[in-house]
Short mmCIF file of C-alpha atoms in Angstrom, two decimals:
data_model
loop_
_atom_site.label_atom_id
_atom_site.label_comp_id
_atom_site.label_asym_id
_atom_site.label_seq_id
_atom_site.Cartn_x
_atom_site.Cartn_y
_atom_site.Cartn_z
CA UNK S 5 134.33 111.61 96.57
CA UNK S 6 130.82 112.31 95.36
CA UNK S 7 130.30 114.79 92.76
CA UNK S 8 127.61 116.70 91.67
CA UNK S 9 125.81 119.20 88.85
CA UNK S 10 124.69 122.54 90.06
CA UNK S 11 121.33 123.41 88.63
CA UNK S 12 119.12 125.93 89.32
CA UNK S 13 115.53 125.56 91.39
CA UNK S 14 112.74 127.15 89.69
CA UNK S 15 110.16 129.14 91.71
CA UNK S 16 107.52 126.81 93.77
CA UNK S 17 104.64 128.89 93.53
CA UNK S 18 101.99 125.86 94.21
CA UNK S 19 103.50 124.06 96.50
CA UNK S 20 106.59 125.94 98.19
CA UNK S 21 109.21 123.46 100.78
CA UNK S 22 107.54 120.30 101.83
CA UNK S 23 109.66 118.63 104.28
CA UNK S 24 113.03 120.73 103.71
CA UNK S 25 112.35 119.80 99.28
CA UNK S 26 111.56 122.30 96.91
CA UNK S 27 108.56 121.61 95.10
CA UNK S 28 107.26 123.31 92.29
CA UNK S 29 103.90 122.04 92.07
CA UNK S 30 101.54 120.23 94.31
CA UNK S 31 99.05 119.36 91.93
CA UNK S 32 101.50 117.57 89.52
CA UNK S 33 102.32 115.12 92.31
CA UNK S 34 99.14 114.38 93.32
CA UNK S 35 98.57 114.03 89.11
CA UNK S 36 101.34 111.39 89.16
CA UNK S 37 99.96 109.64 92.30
CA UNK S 38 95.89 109.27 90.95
CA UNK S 39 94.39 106.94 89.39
CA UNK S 40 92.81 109.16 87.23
CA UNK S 41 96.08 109.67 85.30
CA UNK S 42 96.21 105.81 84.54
CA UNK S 43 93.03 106.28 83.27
CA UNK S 44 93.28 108.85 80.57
CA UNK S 45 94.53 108.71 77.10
CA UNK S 46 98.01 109.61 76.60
CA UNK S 47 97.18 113.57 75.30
CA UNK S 48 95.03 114.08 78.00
CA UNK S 49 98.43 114.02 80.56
CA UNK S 50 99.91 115.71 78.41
CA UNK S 51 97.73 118.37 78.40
CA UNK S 52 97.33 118.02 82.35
CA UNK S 53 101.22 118.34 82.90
CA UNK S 54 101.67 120.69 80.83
CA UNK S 55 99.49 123.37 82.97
CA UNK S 56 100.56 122.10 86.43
CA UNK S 57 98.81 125.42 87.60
CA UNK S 58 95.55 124.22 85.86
CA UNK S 59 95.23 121.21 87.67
CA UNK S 60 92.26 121.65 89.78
CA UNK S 61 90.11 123.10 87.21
CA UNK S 62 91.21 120.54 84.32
CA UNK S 63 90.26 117.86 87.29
CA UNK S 64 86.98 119.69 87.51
CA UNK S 65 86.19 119.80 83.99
CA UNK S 66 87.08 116.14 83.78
CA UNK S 67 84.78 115.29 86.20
CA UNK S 68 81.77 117.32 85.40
CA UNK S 69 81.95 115.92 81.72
CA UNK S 70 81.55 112.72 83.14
CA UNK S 71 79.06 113.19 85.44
CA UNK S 72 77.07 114.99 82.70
CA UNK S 73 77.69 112.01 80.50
CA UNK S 74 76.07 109.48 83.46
CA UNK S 75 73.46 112.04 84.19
CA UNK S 76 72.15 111.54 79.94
CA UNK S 77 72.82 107.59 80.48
CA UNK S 78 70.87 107.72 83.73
CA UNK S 79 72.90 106.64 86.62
CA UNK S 80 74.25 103.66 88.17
CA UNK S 81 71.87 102.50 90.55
CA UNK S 82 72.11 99.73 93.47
CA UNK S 83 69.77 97.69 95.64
CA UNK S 84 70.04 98.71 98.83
CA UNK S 85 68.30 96.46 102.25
CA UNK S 86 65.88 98.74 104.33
CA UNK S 87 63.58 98.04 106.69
CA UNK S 88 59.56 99.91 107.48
CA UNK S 89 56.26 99.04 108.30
CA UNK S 90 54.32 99.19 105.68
CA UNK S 91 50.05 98.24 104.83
CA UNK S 92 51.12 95.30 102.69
CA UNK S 93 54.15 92.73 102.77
CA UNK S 94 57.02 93.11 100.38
CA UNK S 95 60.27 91.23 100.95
CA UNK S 96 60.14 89.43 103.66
CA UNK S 97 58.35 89.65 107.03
CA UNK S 98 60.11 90.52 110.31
CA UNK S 99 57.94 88.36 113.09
CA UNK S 100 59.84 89.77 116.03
CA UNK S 101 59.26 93.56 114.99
CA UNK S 102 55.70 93.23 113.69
CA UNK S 103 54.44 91.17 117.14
CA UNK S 104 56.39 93.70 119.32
CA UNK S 105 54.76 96.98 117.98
CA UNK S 106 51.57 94.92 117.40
CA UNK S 107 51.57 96.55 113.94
CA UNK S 108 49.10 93.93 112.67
CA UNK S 109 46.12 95.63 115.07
CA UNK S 110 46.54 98.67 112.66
CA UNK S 111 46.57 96.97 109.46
CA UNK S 112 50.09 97.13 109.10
CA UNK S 113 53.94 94.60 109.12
CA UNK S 114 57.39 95.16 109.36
CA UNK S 115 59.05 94.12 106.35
CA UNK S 116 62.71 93.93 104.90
CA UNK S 117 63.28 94.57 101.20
CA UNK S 118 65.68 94.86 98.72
CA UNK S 119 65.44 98.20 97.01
CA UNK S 120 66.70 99.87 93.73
CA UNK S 121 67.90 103.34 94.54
CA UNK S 122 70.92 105.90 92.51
CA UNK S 123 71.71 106.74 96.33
CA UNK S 124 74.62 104.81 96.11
CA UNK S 125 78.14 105.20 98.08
CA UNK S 126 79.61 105.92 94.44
CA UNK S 127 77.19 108.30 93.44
CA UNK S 128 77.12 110.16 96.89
CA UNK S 129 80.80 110.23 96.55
CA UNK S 130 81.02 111.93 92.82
CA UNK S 131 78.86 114.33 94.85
CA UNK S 132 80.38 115.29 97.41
CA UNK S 133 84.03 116.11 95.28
CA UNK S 134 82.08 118.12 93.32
CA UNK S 135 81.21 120.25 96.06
CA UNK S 136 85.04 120.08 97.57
CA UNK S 137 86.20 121.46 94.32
CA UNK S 138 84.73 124.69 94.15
CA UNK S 139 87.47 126.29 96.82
CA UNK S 140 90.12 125.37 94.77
CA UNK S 141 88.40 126.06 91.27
CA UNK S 142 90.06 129.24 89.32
CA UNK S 143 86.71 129.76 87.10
CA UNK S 144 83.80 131.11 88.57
CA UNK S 145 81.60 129.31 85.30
CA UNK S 146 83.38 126.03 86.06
CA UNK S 147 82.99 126.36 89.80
CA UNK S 148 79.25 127.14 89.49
CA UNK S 149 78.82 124.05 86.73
CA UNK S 150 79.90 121.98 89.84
CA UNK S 151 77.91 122.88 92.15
CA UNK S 152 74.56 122.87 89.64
CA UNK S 153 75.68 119.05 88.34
CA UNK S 154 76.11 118.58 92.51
CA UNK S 155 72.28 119.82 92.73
CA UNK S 156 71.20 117.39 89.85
CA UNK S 157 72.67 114.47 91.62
CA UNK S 158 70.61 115.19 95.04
CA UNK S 159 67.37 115.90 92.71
CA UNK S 160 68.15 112.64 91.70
CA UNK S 161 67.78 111.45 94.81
CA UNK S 162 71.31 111.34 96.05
CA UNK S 163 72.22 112.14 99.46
CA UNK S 164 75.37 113.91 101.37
CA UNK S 165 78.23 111.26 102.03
CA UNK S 166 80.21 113.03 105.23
CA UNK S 167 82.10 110.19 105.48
CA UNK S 168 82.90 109.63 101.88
CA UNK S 169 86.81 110.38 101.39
CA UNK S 170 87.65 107.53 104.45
CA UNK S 171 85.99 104.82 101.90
CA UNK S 172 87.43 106.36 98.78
CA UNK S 173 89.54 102.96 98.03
CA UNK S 174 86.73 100.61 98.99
CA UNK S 175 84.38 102.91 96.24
CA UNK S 176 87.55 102.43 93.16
CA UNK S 177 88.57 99.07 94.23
CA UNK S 178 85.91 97.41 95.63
CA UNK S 179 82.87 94.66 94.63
CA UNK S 180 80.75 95.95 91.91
CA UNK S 181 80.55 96.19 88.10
CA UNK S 182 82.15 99.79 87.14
CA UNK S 183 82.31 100.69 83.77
CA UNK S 184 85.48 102.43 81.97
CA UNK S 185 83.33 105.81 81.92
CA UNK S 186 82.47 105.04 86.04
CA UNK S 187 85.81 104.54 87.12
CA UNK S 188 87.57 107.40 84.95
CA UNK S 189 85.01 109.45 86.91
CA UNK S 190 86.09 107.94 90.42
CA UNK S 191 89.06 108.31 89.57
CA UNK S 192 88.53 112.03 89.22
CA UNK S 193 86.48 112.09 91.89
CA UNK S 194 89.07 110.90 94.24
CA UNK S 195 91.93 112.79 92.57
CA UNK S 196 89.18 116.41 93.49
CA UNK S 197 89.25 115.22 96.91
CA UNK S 198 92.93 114.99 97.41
CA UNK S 199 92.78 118.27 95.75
CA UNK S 200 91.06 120.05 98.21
CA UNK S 201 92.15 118.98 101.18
CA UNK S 202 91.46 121.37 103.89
CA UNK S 203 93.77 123.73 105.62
CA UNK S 204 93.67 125.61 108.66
CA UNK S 205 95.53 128.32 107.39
CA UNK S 206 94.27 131.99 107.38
CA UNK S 207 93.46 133.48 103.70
CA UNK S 208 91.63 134.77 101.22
CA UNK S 209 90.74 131.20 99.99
CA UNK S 210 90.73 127.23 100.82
CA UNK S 211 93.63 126.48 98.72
CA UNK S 212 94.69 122.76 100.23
CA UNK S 213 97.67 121.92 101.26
CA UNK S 214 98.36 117.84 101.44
CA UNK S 215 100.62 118.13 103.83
CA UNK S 216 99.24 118.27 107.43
CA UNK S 217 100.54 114.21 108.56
CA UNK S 218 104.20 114.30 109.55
CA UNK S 219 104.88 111.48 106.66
CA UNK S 220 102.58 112.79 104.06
CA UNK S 221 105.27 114.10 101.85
CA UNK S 222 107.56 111.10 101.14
CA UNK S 223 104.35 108.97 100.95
CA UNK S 224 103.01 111.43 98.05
CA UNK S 225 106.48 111.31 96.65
CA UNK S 226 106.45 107.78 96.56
CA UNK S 227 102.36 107.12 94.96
CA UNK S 228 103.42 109.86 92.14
CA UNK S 229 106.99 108.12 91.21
CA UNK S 230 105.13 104.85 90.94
CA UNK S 231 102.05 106.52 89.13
CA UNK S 232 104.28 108.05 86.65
CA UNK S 233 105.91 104.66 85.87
CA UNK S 234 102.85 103.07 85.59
CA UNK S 235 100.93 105.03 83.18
CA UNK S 236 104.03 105.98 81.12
CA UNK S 237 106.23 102.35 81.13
CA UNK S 238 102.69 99.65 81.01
CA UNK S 239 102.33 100.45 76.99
CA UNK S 240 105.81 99.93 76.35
CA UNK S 241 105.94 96.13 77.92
CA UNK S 242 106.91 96.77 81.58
CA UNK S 243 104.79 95.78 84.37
CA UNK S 244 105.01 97.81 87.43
CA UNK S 245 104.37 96.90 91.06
CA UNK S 246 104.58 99.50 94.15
CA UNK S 247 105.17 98.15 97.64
CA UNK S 248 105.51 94.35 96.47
CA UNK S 249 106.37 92.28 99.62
CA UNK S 250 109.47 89.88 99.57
CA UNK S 251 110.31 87.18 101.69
CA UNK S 252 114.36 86.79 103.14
CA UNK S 253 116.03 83.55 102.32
CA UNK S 254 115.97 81.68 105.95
CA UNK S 255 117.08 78.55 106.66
CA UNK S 256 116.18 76.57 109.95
CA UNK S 257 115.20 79.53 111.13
CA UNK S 258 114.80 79.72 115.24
CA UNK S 259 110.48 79.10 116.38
CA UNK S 260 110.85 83.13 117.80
CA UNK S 261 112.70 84.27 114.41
CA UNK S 262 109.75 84.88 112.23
CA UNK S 263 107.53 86.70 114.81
CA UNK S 264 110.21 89.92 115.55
CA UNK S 265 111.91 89.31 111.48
CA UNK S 266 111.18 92.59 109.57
CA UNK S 267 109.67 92.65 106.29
CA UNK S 268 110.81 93.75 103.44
CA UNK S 269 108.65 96.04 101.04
CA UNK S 270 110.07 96.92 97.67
CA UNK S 271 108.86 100.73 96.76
CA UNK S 272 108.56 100.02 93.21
CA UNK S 273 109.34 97.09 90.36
CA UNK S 274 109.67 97.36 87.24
CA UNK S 275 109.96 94.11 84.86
CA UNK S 276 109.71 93.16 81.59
CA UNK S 277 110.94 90.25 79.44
CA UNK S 278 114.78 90.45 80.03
CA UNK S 279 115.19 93.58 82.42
CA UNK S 280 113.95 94.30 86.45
CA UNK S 281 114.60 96.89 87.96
CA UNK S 282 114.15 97.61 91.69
CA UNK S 283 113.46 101.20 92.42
CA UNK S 284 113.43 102.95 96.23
CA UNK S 285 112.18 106.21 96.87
CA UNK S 286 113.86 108.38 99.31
CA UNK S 287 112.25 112.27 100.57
CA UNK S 288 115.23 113.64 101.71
CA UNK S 289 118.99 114.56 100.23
CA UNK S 290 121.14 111.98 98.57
CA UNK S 291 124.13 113.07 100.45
CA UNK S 292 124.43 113.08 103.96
CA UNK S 293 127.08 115.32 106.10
CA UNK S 294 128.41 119.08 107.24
CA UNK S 295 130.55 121.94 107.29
CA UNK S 296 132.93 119.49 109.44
CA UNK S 297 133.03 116.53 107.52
CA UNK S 298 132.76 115.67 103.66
CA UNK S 299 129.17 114.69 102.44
CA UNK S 300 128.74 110.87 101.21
CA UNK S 301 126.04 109.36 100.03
CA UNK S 302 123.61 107.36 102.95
CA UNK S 303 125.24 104.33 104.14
CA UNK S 304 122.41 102.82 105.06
CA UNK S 305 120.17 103.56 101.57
CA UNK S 306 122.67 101.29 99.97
CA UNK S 307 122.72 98.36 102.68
CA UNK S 308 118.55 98.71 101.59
CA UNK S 309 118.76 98.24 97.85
CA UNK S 310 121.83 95.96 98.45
CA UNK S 311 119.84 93.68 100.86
CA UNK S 312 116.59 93.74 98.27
CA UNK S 313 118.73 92.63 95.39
CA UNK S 314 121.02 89.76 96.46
CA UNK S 315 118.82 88.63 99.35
CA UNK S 316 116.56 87.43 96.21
CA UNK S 317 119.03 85.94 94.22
CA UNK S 318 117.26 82.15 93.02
CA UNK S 319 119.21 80.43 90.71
CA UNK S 320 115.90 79.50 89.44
CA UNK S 321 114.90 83.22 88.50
CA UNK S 322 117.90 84.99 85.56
CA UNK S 323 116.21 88.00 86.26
CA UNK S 324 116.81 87.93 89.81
CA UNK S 325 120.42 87.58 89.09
CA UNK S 326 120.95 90.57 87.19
CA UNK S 327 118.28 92.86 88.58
CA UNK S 328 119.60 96.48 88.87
CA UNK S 329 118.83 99.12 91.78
CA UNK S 330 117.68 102.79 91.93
CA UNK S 331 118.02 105.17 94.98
CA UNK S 332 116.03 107.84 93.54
CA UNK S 333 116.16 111.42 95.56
CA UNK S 334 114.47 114.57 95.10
CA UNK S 335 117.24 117.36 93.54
CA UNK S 336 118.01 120.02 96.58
CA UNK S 337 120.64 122.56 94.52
CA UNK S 338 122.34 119.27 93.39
CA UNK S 339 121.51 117.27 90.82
CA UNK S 340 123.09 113.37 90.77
CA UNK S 341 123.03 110.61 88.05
CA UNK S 342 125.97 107.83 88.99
CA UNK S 343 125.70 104.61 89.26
CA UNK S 344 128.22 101.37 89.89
CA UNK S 345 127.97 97.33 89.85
CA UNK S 346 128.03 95.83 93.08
CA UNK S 347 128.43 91.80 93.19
CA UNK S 348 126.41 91.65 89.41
CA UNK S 349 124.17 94.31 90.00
CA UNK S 350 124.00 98.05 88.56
CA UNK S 351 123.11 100.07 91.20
CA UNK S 352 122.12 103.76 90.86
CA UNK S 353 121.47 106.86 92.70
CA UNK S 354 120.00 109.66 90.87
CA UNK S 355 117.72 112.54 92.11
CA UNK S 356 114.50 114.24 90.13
CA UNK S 357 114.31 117.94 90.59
CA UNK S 358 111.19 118.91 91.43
CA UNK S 359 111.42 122.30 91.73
CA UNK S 360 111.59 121.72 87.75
CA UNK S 361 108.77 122.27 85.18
CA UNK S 362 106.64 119.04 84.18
CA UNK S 363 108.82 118.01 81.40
CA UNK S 364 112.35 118.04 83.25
CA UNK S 365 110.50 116.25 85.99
CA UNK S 366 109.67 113.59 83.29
CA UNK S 367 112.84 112.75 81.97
CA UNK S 368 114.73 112.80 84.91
CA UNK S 369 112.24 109.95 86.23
CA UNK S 370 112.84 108.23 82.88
CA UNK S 371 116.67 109.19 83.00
CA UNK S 372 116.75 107.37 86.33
CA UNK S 373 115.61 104.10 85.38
CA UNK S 374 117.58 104.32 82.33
CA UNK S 375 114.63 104.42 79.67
CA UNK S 376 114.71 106.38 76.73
CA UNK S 377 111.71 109.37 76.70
CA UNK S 378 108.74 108.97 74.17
CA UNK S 379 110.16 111.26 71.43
CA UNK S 380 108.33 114.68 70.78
CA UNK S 381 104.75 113.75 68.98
CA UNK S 382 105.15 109.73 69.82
CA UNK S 383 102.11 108.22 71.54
CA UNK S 384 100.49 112.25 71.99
CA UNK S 385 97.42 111.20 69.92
CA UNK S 386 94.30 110.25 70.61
CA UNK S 387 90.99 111.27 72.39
#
């Protein structure tokens, strides 16, 4: 028999039912699941969760102050390869181009140079979220700062980018020197583009909703749980790893075996000195059944966790010996903390209600993993 606490959903004004959940807020998910809220000082998410409905314009703020700060420090600039006939070499000549056009009868050569230009991928990126921000922008002063800032940028010499959101990782994560100031900015400017998403729903406004791909849900759901851990577990000693790979313990293993074996791909890890925890995300109900039969939780959710923690049992690795499970759920009417040990290993299943307000939703996720929330005033200083 599973048992359960009744609590109540609170309104969803921002983000309604995704996927048969109740969720309150949109934007706090797609908080949890940026970069952006790695990158900023522990009172600025506080500040940010604490006005869920606020999102989009705090986002906007965040980003015009840094564009305004890169605009005073001039901004990043590139070389970037082109190629035009010009009336005197620079670079390097091209033979084939120059002889075909027989530019050299009108004093001219085809050359290929390097050149320094602030029409960068990055910077046309930054430009084109600020533009994408002003449907979802509450202020009319904030939304027409954007679009000014937007107009500095192609002064500058910046270009449109149509094709910018499709290369969004490449620009955060890819080769280059970026600065702490560049990437916080990035990192808003990716977090405005998930923002405003388009819709093809009829209204007064674009509000976005993230939610178009069949699978976009449970994928959000999972980037924000491991965002959350990330920013809020890293200063305490943890290190945490989303969709680590692991290998099942095969001997002599057939020639066919490998090519048609599944992987397995652990949602989230958390680890520190004397403690891992292995932590799978699930967007739907913890309990399965109907009016004909009695609800249990999913048999096959616990076959999962069970296979990821004693499949990787070493005798070489303590921690791999003792490692304990979560099943974590989102709350639907029901909300579920109970946990067992299976074989050496504390399993649990607990659900986050996220019909809830920001700081319910935050404990829960702490509550789940079993680690304590930073008391009232800890760690809420800084810039």
């Amino acid at each position: 028999m599973v048992t359960a606490r009744q609590t109540d959903l609170a309104p969803a004004p921002a983000g309604g039912v995704i996927d048969g959940v109740p969720v309150r807020n949109i934007w706090l998910l797609l908080l949890y699941a940026s970069q952006l809220y790695r990158e900023l000082p522990e009172a600025r998410r506080v500040e940010l969760e604490d006005a869920p409905d606020d999102i989009p314009d705090l986002v906007a703020e965040i980003l015009a102050n840094a564009v305004e700060r890169r605009l005073r420090r001039n901004l990043n600039s590139d070389y970037r390869r082109r190629a035009d006939d010009l009336n005197r070499v620079r670079g390097r000549i091209d033979l084939l181009r120059t002889e075909r056009r027989q530019l050299l009868q009108r004093a001219r050569v085809a050359c290929v140079y390097d050149e320094l230009t602030v029409d960068t991928p990055r910077n046309r990126y930054v430009k084109a979220a600020l533009l994408r921000l002003g449907p979802v922008i509450r202020k009319p002063d904030l939304a027409r700062r954007c679009r000014i800032l937007a107009a500095r940028l192609e002064r500058a010499g910046v270009t449109d980018d149509t094709d910018a959101r499709r290369r969004s990782r490449i620009l955060l994560e890819g080769p280059g020197w970026v600065d702490a100031d560049e990437r916080r900015m990035l990192a808003a400017a990716r977090l405005a583009y998930d923002l405003a998403i388009p819709t093809e729903e009829s209204g007064w406004s674009l509000l976005s909703t993230p939610y178009r791909e069949s699978d976009r849900g449970w994928r959000l759901y999972e980037a924000a749980v491991a965002g959350f851990y990330d920013a809020t577990l890293s200063h305490r000693g943890w290190r945490v790893r989303a969709q680590s790979a692991v290998a099942w313990p095969l001997d002599n293993p057939t020639p066919g075996l490998m090519q048609i074996m599944p992987k397995m791909f652990r949602d989230i890890v958390l680890e520190r000195r004397n403690r891992r925890i292995v932590v799978d995300t699930k967007f739907t109900s913890i309990v399965a059944g109907g009016p004909y039969r009695e609800r249990s939780l999913r048999p096959a959710n616990i076959y999962q966790i069970y296979a990821y923690l004693r499949s990787q049992e070493k005798p070489g690795d303590p921690l791999s010996l003792t490692a304990a499970g979560v099943l974590l759920y989102p709350s639907l009417g029901l909300d579920y903390v109970e946990s067992a040990n299976i074989q050496g290993h504390e399993i649990r299943f607990a659900t986050v209600n996220l019909a809830a307000d920001a700081q319910t939703i935050r404990c829960q996720l702490l509550r789940a993993v079993a680690v304590a929330p930073t008391p009232a005033g800890v760690g809420r200083q800084g810039p």
